[in-house]
Amino acid sequence: MGEFELIRRFFAAAPCAQGGEGVALGIGDDCALLDVPSGEHLAVSTDTLVAGVHFPDPCDPFLLGQRALAVSTSDLAAMGATPLAFTLSLTLPAADEAWLQAFARGLNHMAQACALRLVGGDTTRGPLSLGMTVFGRVPRGSALTRAGAQPGELLCVGGSLGDAAGALPLVLGERVAAASIAKPLLARYWSPQPQLELGLLLRGKASAALDISDGLLGDCGHIAKASQVALHIDRTRLPLSEALLSLGGRQAAEQCALSGGDDYRLAFTLPERHLADVQAHWPDVAVIGRVAIGEGVHLYDEQGGELSLPERGYQHFGPSRD
Ligand code: ADP
Ligand code: MG
């Protein structure tokens, strides 16, 4: 199978590549053409996923396809953007039909769920890696950036934390757990759901936001820095799932929630007056702390005593506390 046949069969023919609103020209030309209405920004984010670094190799290609797109789309959610389109740069060791079919099905599944159209990409031979670029639309002045948090506001997250980090040893085959525990945790690792509707709801309400990909503490550090504030996190208020608590107890669960990666939940700062409205639509939204004058991220226990911070989130080029 040649490169062009591969693109045609598995990608250009996929339901998510058949165009739609905002796509003036899709796969097949030198560029895709996207419509952006006046008064809106084009939101763009790109991610690279390398086999053995970002996902285990080998792994289920269906799950990989849907997870890769979910991870990229989470950045659109964090910006309060409406999904528009995406491109896929695929580097493959071989053109394995069964693998490609399952991968394309997984990709298509997530693309349809997020209303994203596949509009182009690149296909090369080499060690397995994926590059995804997602495009979204957001009205001018409405994007949720990391800057803007104000002292006194609430610090919130979009749901339970640490599940994907708890699942990692199961994903890697380093440990096993009863199905009632393993199943929900593995689902949070392999099928994170980008919090797109939450992102839209937070437009005009949240003062700063991001999606948690490298661990709560590290990612909150980005909001603190960009907004020039301190974030105070109350350890007792971390939302922890039953499955995660059952896996290894409270202390291990808290560690996963604070420092584990791959949550893809939104973290955001919110003036208190919006909380009831946000929780009426999203009951899973949890208040975990407050914005304060100062800098950095600070962790407190039930008595209000400050705790030293555990290891920060994953970084590719060595440890740094910046
Ligand atoms: P060019 O040489 O102009 O970069 P290519 O031959 O690489 O074009 O690709 C032909 C068309 O197929 C382009 O529209 C490109 O965007 C699309 N394409 C290539 N690989 C993929 C892929 N993996 N998924 C979706 N579209 C792809
Ligand atoms: Mg090309």
CSV table of C-alpha atoms and ligand atoms in Angstrom, one decimal:
chain,number,residue,atom,x,y,z
A,1,MET,CA,0.0,0.0,0.0
A,2,GLY,CA,1.5,3.3,-1.1
A,3,GLU,CA,1.3,6.6,0.9
A,4,PHE,CA,-1.6,8.0,-1.2
A,5,GLU,CA,-3.7,4.9,-1.0
A,6,LEU,CA,-3.1,4.8,2.8
A,7,ILE,CA,-4.2,8.5,3.2
A,8,ARG,CA,-7.2,7.9,1.0
A,9,ARG,CA,-8.5,4.7,2.6
A,10,PHE,CA,-7.9,5.4,6.2
A,11,PHE,CA,-8.1,9.2,6.5
A,12,ALA,CA,-9.6,11.0,3.5
A,13,ALA,CA,-12.5,8.5,3.5
A,14,ALA,CA,-13.2,8.7,7.2
A,15,PRO,CA,-16.6,10.2,8.2
A,16,CYS,CA,-14.8,13.0,10.2
A,17,ALA,CA,-12.9,14.0,7.0
A,18,GLN,CA,-16.1,14.8,5.0
A,19,GLY,CA,-16.1,18.5,5.8
A,20,GLY,CA,-18.7,20.5,7.6
A,21,GLU,CA,-19.3,24.0,9.0
A,22,GLY,CA,-16.3,26.1,8.8
A,23,VAL,CA,-14.3,23.9,6.4
A,24,ALA,CA,-14.1,25.5,3.0
A,25,LEU,CA,-11.6,22.9,1.7
A,26,GLY,CA,-10.5,19.7,3.4
A,27,ILE,CA,-7.9,16.9,2.6
A,28,GLY,CA,-6.4,16.7,-0.9
A,29,ASP,CA,-4.9,20.1,-1.8
A,30,ASP,CA,-1.7,21.8,-0.6
A,31,CYS,CA,-3.6,23.5,2.3
A,32,ALA,CA,-7.0,23.2,3.9
A,33,LEU,CA,-9.1,26.3,4.0
A,34,LEU,CA,-10.9,27.2,7.2
A,35,ASP,CA,-13.5,29.9,7.7
A,36,VAL,CA,-13.2,32.2,10.7
A,37,PRO,CA,-16.1,34.6,11.1
A,38,SER,CA,-15.0,38.2,11.8
A,39,GLY,CA,-15.1,39.0,15.5
A,40,GLU,CA,-13.5,35.6,16.3
A,41,HIS,CA,-10.0,34.3,16.9
A,42,LEU,CA,-8.7,31.1,15.5
A,43,ALA,CA,-7.4,29.1,18.5
A,44,VAL,CA,-4.6,26.7,17.5
A,45,SER,CA,-2.8,24.1,19.6
A,46,THR,CA,-0.4,21.3,18.7
A,47,ASP,CA,0.8,18.2,20.5
A,48,THR,CA,3.3,15.4,19.7
A,49,LEU,CA,2.8,11.9,21.1
A,50,VAL,CA,5.8,9.6,20.9
A,51,ALA,CA,5.5,5.8,21.3
A,52,GLY,CA,7.2,4.7,24.5
A,53,VAL,CA,7.2,8.2,25.9
A,54,HIS,CA,3.5,9.4,25.8
A,55,PHE,CA,1.9,6.0,25.4
A,56,PRO,CA,3.0,2.4,25.8
A,57,ASP,CA,4.2,0.6,22.7
A,58,PRO,CA,2.5,-1.6,21.6
A,59,CYS,CA,-1.0,-0.5,22.6
A,60,ASP,CA,-4.5,-0.8,21.4
A,61,PRO,CA,-4.6,1.4,18.2
A,62,PHE,CA,-8.3,2.3,18.7
A,63,LEU,CA,-7.7,3.6,22.2
A,64,LEU,CA,-4.6,5.4,21.0
A,65,GLY,CA,-6.5,7.2,18.2
A,66,GLN,CA,-9.2,8.4,20.4
A,67,ARG,CA,-6.9,9.3,23.3
A,68,ALA,CA,-4.4,11.3,21.1
A,69,LEU,CA,-7.2,13.5,19.7
A,70,ALA,CA,-8.8,13.9,23.2
A,71,VAL,CA,-5.5,15.1,24.6
A,72,SER,CA,-5.1,17.8,21.9
A,73,THR,CA,-8.8,18.8,22.1
A,74,SER,CA,-8.5,19.4,25.8
A,75,ASP,CA,-6.4,22.5,25.0
A,76,LEU,CA,-9.4,23.9,23.0
A,77,ALA,CA,-11.6,23.3,26.0
A,78,ALA,CA,-9.1,25.0,28.3
A,79,MET,CA,-9.3,28.1,26.1
A,80,GLY,CA,-13.1,28.2,25.9
A,81,ALA,CA,-12.9,27.5,22.1
A,82,THR,CA,-15.5,25.8,19.9
A,83,PRO,CA,-13.9,22.9,18.0
A,84,LEU,CA,-13.4,23.4,14.3
A,85,ALA,CA,-10.9,21.1,12.7
A,86,PHE,CA,-7.6,19.2,13.2
A,87,THR,CA,-4.7,17.8,11.2
A,88,LEU,CA,-2.8,14.6,11.8
A,89,SER,CA,0.9,14.0,11.2
A,90,LEU,CA,1.5,10.3,11.4
A,91,THR,CA,4.9,8.6,11.5
A,92,LEU,CA,4.5,4.8,11.1
A,93,PRO,CA,7.1,2.0,11.1
A,94,ALA,CA,4.9,0.1,8.6
A,95,ALA,CA,1.5,0.3,6.8
A,96,ASP,CA,-0.2,-2.4,8.9
A,97,GLU,CA,-3.8,-2.4,7.7
A,98,ALA,CA,-5.5,-3.8,10.8
A,99,TRP,CA,-3.6,-1.3,12.9
A,100,LEU,CA,-4.5,1.6,10.6
A,101,GLN,CA,-8.2,0.6,10.5
A,102,ALA,CA,-8.5,0.5,14.3
A,103,PHE,CA,-6.5,3.7,14.8
A,104,ALA,CA,-8.7,5.5,12.3
A,105,ARG,CA,-11.8,4.2,13.9
A,106,GLY,CA,-10.7,5.5,17.3
A,107,LEU,CA,-9.7,8.8,15.8
A,108,ASN,CA,-13.0,9.1,14.1
A,109,HIS,CA,-14.9,8.2,17.2
A,110,MET,CA,-13.4,11.1,19.2
A,111,ALA,CA,-13.5,13.5,16.2
A,112,GLN,CA,-17.3,12.9,15.9
A,113,ALA,CA,-17.8,13.3,19.7
A,114,CYS,CA,-16.0,16.6,19.6
A,115,ALA,CA,-17.4,17.9,16.3
A,116,LEU,CA,-13.9,18.2,14.8
A,117,ARG,CA,-13.1,17.7,11.1
A,118,LEU,CA,-9.9,16.1,9.8
A,119,VAL,CA,-8.7,18.6,7.2
A,120,GLY,CA,-5.1,17.4,6.5
A,121,GLY,CA,-1.9,16.0,7.7
A,122,ASP,CA,1.3,14.3,6.7
A,123,THR,CA,2.3,10.6,6.5
A,124,THR,CA,5.8,9.4,6.9
A,125,ARG,CA,7.7,6.2,7.8
A,126,GLY,CA,9.7,6.0,11.0
A,127,PRO,CA,9.3,5.1,14.7
A,128,LEU,CA,5.6,5.5,15.7
A,129,SER,CA,4.7,9.0,16.6
A,130,LEU,CA,1.6,11.3,16.3
A,131,GLY,CA,1.4,15.0,15.8
A,132,MET,CA,-2.0,16.6,16.2
A,133,THR,CA,-2.9,20.2,15.6
A,134,VAL,CA,-6.4,21.3,16.6
A,135,PHE,CA,-8.2,24.5,15.5
A,136,GLY,CA,-11.1,26.1,17.3
A,137,ARG,CA,-13.0,29.4,17.2
A,138,VAL,CA,-13.5,31.8,20.1
A,139,PRO,CA,-15.1,35.2,20.1
A,140,ARG,CA,-12.6,38.0,20.5
A,141,GLY,CA,-12.1,38.9,24.1
A,142,SER,CA,-13.6,35.6,25.4
A,143,ALA,CA,-10.7,33.2,25.4
A,144,LEU,CA,-9.8,31.8,28.8
A,145,THR,CA,-6.1,32.4,29.2
A,146,ARG,CA,-3.8,31.6,32.2
A,147,ALA,CA,-3.5,35.3,33.1
A,148,GLY,CA,-6.3,37.1,34.9
A,149,ALA,CA,-6.8,35.3,38.2
A,150,GLN,CA,-7.5,37.8,41.0
A,151,PRO,CA,-6.9,37.5,44.8
A,152,GLY,CA,-10.0,36.4,46.6
A,153,GLU,CA,-11.4,34.2,43.8
A,154,LEU,CA,-12.0,30.5,44.0
A,155,LEU,CA,-9.7,27.9,42.5
A,156,CYS,CA,-11.8,25.1,41.0
A,157,VAL,CA,-11.3,21.9,39.0
A,158,GLY,CA,-13.7,20.2,36.6
A,159,GLY,CA,-13.9,16.8,38.4
A,160,SER,CA,-11.9,14.0,40.1
A,161,LEU,CA,-8.1,14.2,39.9
A,162,GLY,CA,-5.4,11.6,39.8
A,163,ASP,CA,-7.3,8.7,38.1
A,164,ALA,CA,-5.2,8.5,35.0
A,165,ALA,CA,-2.0,8.7,37.1
A,166,GLY,CA,-3.4,5.9,39.3
A,167,ALA,CA,-4.1,3.9,36.1
A,168,LEU,CA,-0.6,4.2,34.8
A,169,PRO,CA,0.9,1.2,36.6
A,170,LEU,CA,-2.1,-0.8,35.3
A,171,VAL,CA,-1.5,0.5,31.8
A,172,LEU,CA,2.1,-0.5,32.0
A,173,GLY,CA,1.3,-3.9,33.4
A,174,GLU,CA,3.3,-3.2,36.6
A,175,ARG,CA,0.4,-4.1,38.8
A,176,VAL,CA,-3.1,-5.5,38.6
A,177,ALA,CA,-6.4,-4.5,40.4
A,178,ALA,CA,-9.9,-5.9,40.7
A,179,ALA,CA,-12.0,-5.0,37.6
A,180,SER,CA,-14.3,-2.8,39.7
A,181,ILE,CA,-11.2,-0.6,40.4
A,182,ALA,CA,-9.2,-1.0,37.2
A,183,LYS,CA,-12.0,-0.4,34.7
A,184,PRO,CA,-13.0,3.2,35.7
A,185,LEU,CA,-9.3,4.2,36.2
A,186,LEU,CA,-8.2,2.7,32.8
A,187,ALA,CA,-11.2,4.5,31.2
A,188,ARG,CA,-9.9,7.8,32.6
A,189,TYR,CA,-6.4,7.1,31.1
A,190,TRP,CA,-7.5,5.8,27.7
A,191,SER,CA,-10.6,7.9,27.1
A,192,PRO,CA,-10.3,11.3,28.7
A,193,GLN,CA,-13.2,13.5,27.8
A,194,PRO,CA,-12.1,17.0,26.8
A,195,GLN,CA,-14.2,19.3,28.9
A,196,LEU,CA,-15.5,21.4,26.0
A,197,GLU,CA,-18.9,22.3,27.3
A,198,LEU,CA,-17.4,23.3,30.6
A,199,GLY,CA,-14.9,25.6,28.7
A,200,LEU,CA,-17.8,27.2,26.9
A,201,LEU,CA,-19.8,27.7,30.1
A,202,LEU,CA,-16.8,29.4,31.7
A,203,ARG,CA,-16.5,32.1,29.0
A,204,GLY,CA,-17.2,35.4,30.6
A,205,LYS,CA,-17.1,33.8,34.1
A,206,ALA,CA,-13.6,32.2,34.8
A,207,SER,CA,-10.8,34.7,35.1
A,208,ALA,CA,-8.1,32.2,34.2
A,209,ALA,CA,-8.0,28.5,33.1
A,210,LEU,CA,-6.0,25.7,31.7
A,211,ASP,CA,-6.3,21.9,31.3
A,212,ILE,CA,-4.3,19.8,33.8
A,213,SER,CA,-1.9,17.6,31.8
A,214,ASP,CA,1.3,17.5,33.8
A,215,GLY,CA,-0.2,17.4,37.4
A,216,LEU,CA,-2.3,19.9,39.4
A,217,LEU,CA,0.6,21.5,41.3
A,218,GLY,CA,2.8,22.1,38.3
A,219,ASP,CA,-0.1,23.3,36.1
A,220,CYS,CA,-1.5,25.6,38.8
A,221,GLY,CA,2.0,27.1,38.9
A,222,HIS,CA,1.4,28.3,35.3
A,223,ILE,CA,-1.7,30.1,36.3
A,224,ALA,CA,0.0,31.6,39.4
A,225,LYS,CA,2.9,32.8,37.3
A,226,ALA,CA,0.9,34.2,34.4
A,227,SER,CA,-1.6,35.9,36.7
A,228,GLN,CA,1.1,37.1,39.2
A,229,VAL,CA,-0.9,35.7,42.2
A,230,ALA,CA,-0.5,32.9,44.7
A,231,LEU,CA,-2.8,29.8,44.6
A,232,HIS,CA,-3.7,28.2,47.9
A,233,ILE,CA,-4.8,24.6,47.6
A,234,ASP,CA,-6.7,22.8,50.4
A,235,ARG,CA,-5.5,19.2,50.4
A,236,THR,CA,-8.7,18.0,52.0
A,237,ARG,CA,-10.8,19.3,49.2
A,238,LEU,CA,-9.1,17.4,46.3
A,239,PRO,CA,-11.9,15.5,44.5
A,240,LEU,CA,-10.8,11.8,44.6
A,241,SER,CA,-12.7,9.0,43.0
A,242,GLU,CA,-13.8,5.9,44.9
A,243,ALA,CA,-11.8,3.8,42.5
A,244,LEU,CA,-8.6,5.7,43.1
A,245,LEU,CA,-9.1,5.7,46.9
A,246,SER,CA,-9.6,1.9,46.7
A,247,LEU,CA,-6.5,1.3,44.6
A,248,GLY,CA,-4.0,2.5,47.2
A,249,GLY,CA,-5.5,4.5,50.0
A,250,ARG,CA,-5.9,8.2,50.6
A,251,GLN,CA,-2.3,9.3,50.7
A,252,ALA,CA,-1.4,7.6,47.4
A,253,ALA,CA,-4.6,9.0,45.9
A,254,GLU,CA,-3.7,12.6,47.0
A,255,GLN,CA,-0.2,12.1,45.6
A,256,CYS,CA,-1.7,11.1,42.2
A,257,ALA,CA,-4.1,14.1,42.3
A,258,LEU,CA,-1.4,16.6,43.1
A,259,SER,CA,1.5,15.4,40.9
A,260,GLY,CA,0.2,12.8,38.5
A,261,GLY,CA,-0.2,13.6,34.9
A,262,ASP,CA,-2.9,13.0,32.2
A,263,ASP,CA,-6.0,14.3,34.0
A,264,TYR,CA,-7.2,16.6,31.3
A,265,ARG,CA,-9.6,18.3,33.7
A,266,LEU,CA,-9.9,22.0,33.6
A,267,ALA,CA,-8.5,24.0,36.4
A,268,PHE,CA,-9.8,27.6,36.7
A,269,THR,CA,-10.2,30.6,38.9
A,270,LEU,CA,-13.7,31.9,39.4
A,271,PRO,CA,-15.2,34.9,41.2
A,272,GLU,CA,-17.4,33.4,43.9
A,273,ARG,CA,-20.6,34.9,42.5
A,274,HIS,CA,-20.5,32.5,39.5
A,275,LEU,CA,-20.0,29.3,41.5
A,276,ALA,CA,-23.7,28.4,41.9
A,277,ASP,CA,-24.4,28.8,38.2
A,278,VAL,CA,-21.3,26.8,37.2
A,279,GLN,CA,-22.1,23.9,39.7
A,280,ALA,CA,-25.8,23.9,38.6
A,281,HIS,CA,-24.6,22.9,35.1
A,282,TRP,CA,-21.5,20.9,36.2
A,283,PRO,CA,-22.1,19.3,39.7
A,284,ASP,CA,-18.6,17.7,39.4
A,285,VAL,CA,-16.9,21.1,39.6
A,286,ALA,CA,-15.0,21.2,42.9
A,287,VAL,CA,-13.6,24.2,44.8
A,288,ILE,CA,-10.1,23.2,45.9
A,289,GLY,CA,-8.7,26.5,47.1
A,290,ARG,CA,-8.4,30.2,46.6
A,291,VAL,CA,-6.4,32.9,44.8
A,292,ALA,CA,-4.3,35.0,47.1
A,293,ILE,CA,-1.8,37.9,47.0
A,294,GLY,CA,1.7,36.5,46.5
A,295,GLU,CA,3.3,34.0,44.2
A,296,GLY,CA,3.5,30.3,43.6
A,297,VAL,CA,1.4,27.3,44.7
A,298,HIS,CA,0.9,26.5,48.4
A,299,LEU,CA,-0.7,23.5,49.9
A,300,TYR,CA,-2.6,23.4,53.2
A,301,ASP,CA,-3.8,20.6,55.5
A,302,GLU,CA,-7.1,20.4,57.4
A,303,GLN,CA,-5.7,22.6,60.2
A,304,GLY,CA,-4.6,25.3,57.8
A,305,GLY,CA,-0.9,24.4,58.2
A,306,GLU,CA,1.2,24.7,55.1
A,307,LEU,CA,2.6,21.5,53.7
A,308,SER,CA,5.8,21.1,51.7
A,309,LEU,CA,5.2,20.4,48.1
A,310,PRO,CA,5.7,16.9,46.7
A,311,GLU,CA,7.5,16.4,43.4
A,312,ARG,CA,6.2,18.5,40.6
A,313,GLY,CA,4.7,17.2,37.4
A,314,TYR,CA,6.5,15.5,34.6
A,315,GLN,CA,8.9,17.5,32.5
A,316,HIS,CA,10.8,16.2,29.5
A,317,PHE,CA,14.1,18.0,30.0
A,318,GLY,CA,14.9,17.4,33.6
A,319,PRO,CA,13.6,18.8,36.9
A,320,SER,CA,13.1,22.5,37.4
A,321,ARG,CA,10.9,24.3,39.8
A,322,ASP,CA,10.1,27.2,37.5
B,1,ADP,P1,2.1,17.7,0.3
B,1,ADP,O1,3.2,16.9,-0.4
B,1,ADP,O2,1.5,18.8,-0.5
B,1,ADP,O3,2.5,18.0,1.7
B,1,ADP,P2,0.9,15.2,0.9
B,1,ADP,O4,1.2,14.3,-0.3
B,1,ADP,O5,1.8,15.1,2.1
B,1,ADP,O6,0.8,16.7,0.4
B,1,ADP,O7,-0.6,15.0,1.4
B,1,ADP,C1,-1.6,15.0,0.4
B,1,ADP,C2,-2.9,15.4,1.1
B,1,ADP,O8,-3.3,14.5,2.1
B,1,ADP,C3,-2.8,16.7,1.8
B,1,ADP,O9,-4.1,17.4,1.7
B,1,ADP,C4,-2.6,16.3,3.2
B,1,ADP,O10,-3.0,17.4,4.1
B,1,ADP,C5,-3.3,15.1,3.3
B,1,ADP,N1,-2.8,14.1,4.3
B,1,ADP,C6,-1.6,13.5,4.3
B,1,ADP,N2,-1.4,12.7,5.4
B,1,ADP,C7,-2.6,12.7,6.1
B,1,ADP,C8,-3.1,12.1,7.2
B,1,ADP,N3,-2.3,11.2,8.0
B,1,ADP,N4,-4.3,12.4,7.7
B,1,ADP,C9,-5.1,13.3,7.0
B,1,ADP,N5,-4.7,13.9,5.9
B,1,ADP,C10,-3.5,13.6,5.4
B,2,MG,MG,3.2,16.4,3.0
